[in-house]
Amino acid sequence: MWRYIVKRLLWMVFVFVGVAFLIFTIMFFCPGDPAELILGSEATELELEAYREKLGLNDSYIEQLSRFLFDLFIKFDFGTSYTKHVDVIDELLNRAPRTITLGWTCIILNTLIGIPLGIMCALHRNSIWDRGFMVLAMVGISMPGFWFALMMVILFTKELGWLPQYGIGTWKHWVMPIISGALAGIANNARQTRSAVLETIRADFVTTARAKGLKENVVVYKHMLPNAIMPVVGQLGAAFGRAIGGTVITETVFSFPGVGTYMTTAITQRDYPVVRGCVIILAMFAAVANLLVDIAYAYLDPRIKAQYVGLGKGKK
Amino acid sequence: MTLSRRDFLKLTGLGMTGAAAAMAFTACAQDDAGTTEGTAGATTGAEKSEELVQNTDTSLVDEGTASTEAESTGYIRPTLTVLQDDPGTIPPYSPNMNGRGVLWSMYELLFEQPGFGLGMVPVLADESKGALGGYDHEAGTGIYTAYIYDYIHDHEGNPITADDIVFSYNNYIEQGSNIKKWVGCKALDATTIEFEFESELVELMQLDGVWGGCFIISQKAWEAHTDMLTSTECGTGRYTCTDFVGGSHIVMEKVEDYWQTNTELIRTNQQANVQTVRCEFQSETAQKVIALQTEAVDMVESLPTEFVGEFLEHEKYQVFSYKDNLTYYLLFNCSEESIMNDINMRLAICYAVNIDGVLAAMGDGFGARAYYMGNDNFGDVNPDWVNWDNYNTKVGEAEAGVVQGYLDAAGYKGETITLMAGTSGVLGNVIQVVQAQMLQYNITIDLQQRDGASLSVDLAEPANWDIYANMAASKGLIANVWGGNMLNASVGKTGLTTGFIDDAKLTELTSSILTYEGHTAEKLDETWQYIVDNAYVIGLFSQYNNMIIPADMTYIARNGKKWPIHGACQFKNPEA
């Protein structure tokens, strides 16, 4: 198992280098001159040239890329924001914990609510609960996130006065952003889990288990679920990426100072160091999430576990 | 008759669908009703506020020059909660970025521009010294000498001396700001600073921009704050930052040991009439409206016109609408690579555009129609331009014959004209309306919208566009609006105008009106007539900005950009 984890960790290094290379290249070839955006249209060509020189934008692609990769991976320096004049890493360290906490909490809710709900619906298929929850799940998937967020504000802030409208400070400020961020994921997980369990219910090994006279609980929890849950677990890593992407809307609506709004503003301003920093940090967390999912997958899937355990034994 | 289970489910489903449809229609009907009411109210609001705008602007001019603490109501409001745009960070440089109005409460300038083209008011500069009220200048030279008070200190008690002024300017430039003709500055003694430029600053508002653009900080504070003052603060203003979270909020407290103790020298914008100002950063219109409806905030800095209706007669709020200094316009590409190179084509478009139609499409109370490139906010506008006989004064007339005449003269055969604009929602709506209006004359328009960075790249390429929809502003005079790179070839990085206009006379005129010597009523008239005759640009409208302010606010203090200075606003004393 350790071999598997070490192998995945090594792969992550390549992933980070690849992400860094890609984001640098994409931003490099994006139209737009940061110097002009910062100094304004009235700046003379001389002033623009001097500012480009100061930012190092006059250097060749290779020189800039090398400098960026060296600063990033050797000095752990993400650079300084062109527009905010502040170290990107400082701002990210300030904002990323909020976005990551928001994203992870959404994922945990997706898992803890969505999967049991899907299992329950599948086990009681065509019941009123199944139909009711699946209709709700469809509504949850179809509803635009910002609309749902505003409806919650109207209900919980304006009408009931239970929760703060926006901002940060107390635990109450987290409630609506988390619910609005998690809803689509819960609905999606519930539907996927239901489909996966229904597929498994009809499998031969389940019929065999029942034919052997095993108790229904044993059939469900020991034979059916470990197999049904595999595809759902497999997509949790991608769900983390989606959750982080979705926080842009949540952060905007709830004035939640996270990475999402920071990055979108930076993209329009061609603030290259900020965009690169945000993408790399988000990629880092998405990679870690995928690693955890893969480890869970390997733990749950005996075929993968056997593959690595077997290899380890073989080498010995 | 008995129903099978399947029939029962079908009937239930049908019933639920019907109920959902009915609810949806009801909701739509309610929405429509709300919108209509809001729009009608908004119209009234804009009309009402016009008077208020005039009054407030006048009081700003009068009081902005030499108001005293005694002139305020004397009442200190305990708190003021404001919704505004996110400044991101709060560094004492690049003060003109969106949301950075809060900086004016915490930092101060040598001189401040109180309004549009209204001259300079000394703040840190000691107006009792120098022949020109805080500064000296020998005509014909690029040397300007400023004097500051000898008792200024910042919020951490650091004295502000001439060396700190020099440091502030050097730092301002170091952080990416431009000062035209800048050579340098040096401290002559503890309170005297000499500014040197390549030559005398003959352009309008140039010196105002230099002294009214750089916030002053102490070198000691700058070095003590390792964050380059991006998230902490140490200015000399009436308010100090006690809590700041980028993307969320800033809290400012009144400074009790303000450096200026002579109340006769404290101007309106330097007053502190609120103990605690809390600005929350929120850009979502729906959230702003809900915050107002729940009375969770006292003030919203900007609200679209269609939403102001319900706050016009509100117990807790009043609506303050003002015409901002932005004018939306259409600029033509006069390069040989564009069909708009032909003056007949430009005139055809100018006559075909129905500005009132554009405004009507934007909604009642959205903005004020432009009769020239600018609006009457600017002090150097000739009110008679409204009545000048040119394409821009035609209102709702059938111009089909005139338009067709120009199209025929230009030999237009249905070629596609590219109308380029930025990505703002307002511009998007404007260009769609213009496109529809042009279709009436069989003029084919292709709409292209670009984000800021891509736009500047595309605009630099003459083959990429024919008409450019944009907005122009200035915090100075209308001459500054025309003298931007939109029309003046002497500025801009390529030496060309944005519209690739190669016209020596236009350059001569726009350059001339930008100087103190050439800025005369006759020259301005001549310049505008020349622009009209050549159909280089057509002004469309200026937008109203709606501020929702507390009912007890009696005066809105604003800076030269018309941004509110929250703590300096005045309020009724509830016990009076």
PDB file of C-alpha atoms in Angstrom, chain B residues 42 48 64 118 137 145 161 189-190 213 225 243 322 344 349 464 472 498 516:
ATOM      1  CA  ALA B  42     -37.322  55.509 -10.121  1.00  0.00           C
ATOM      2  CA  LYS B  48     -36.408  64.695  -7.632  1.00  0.00           C
ATOM      3  CA  GLY B  64     -15.324  72.622   0.387  1.00  0.00           C
ATOM      4  CA  LEU B 118     -12.865  73.590  -9.182  1.00  0.00           C
ATOM      5  CA  HIS B 137       5.640  79.089  -8.531  1.00  0.00           C
ATOM      6  CA  THR B 145       7.434  74.920  -4.008  1.00  0.00           C
ATOM      7  CA  THR B 161       7.955  66.432   7.529  1.00  0.00           C
ATOM      8  CA  ASP B 189      13.680  72.411   5.065  1.00  0.00           C
ATOM      9  CA  ALA B 190      11.347  70.587   7.458  1.00  0.00           C
ATOM     10  CA  GLY B 213      -3.135  62.313  -6.429  1.00  0.00           C
ATOM     11  CA  HIS B 225       4.443  48.016   8.357  1.00  0.00           C
ATOM     12  CA  ASP B 243     -10.297  46.012  11.182  1.00  0.00           C
ATOM     13  CA  TYR B 322     -26.557  62.231  -9.385  1.00  0.00           C
ATOM     14  CA  ASN B 344     -20.670  60.443 -45.122  1.00  0.00           C
ATOM     15  CA  ILE B 349     -24.603  56.586 -38.389  1.00  0.00           C
ATOM     16  CA  ASN B 464     -10.639  44.843 -36.323  1.00  0.00           C
ATOM     17  CA  ALA B 472     -15.291  58.700 -21.155  1.00  0.00           C
ATOM     18  CA  THR B 498      -8.015  55.718 -30.465  1.00  0.00           C
ATOM     19  CA  TYR B 516      -4.600  77.419 -19.441  1.00  0.00           C
TER      20      TYR B 516
END
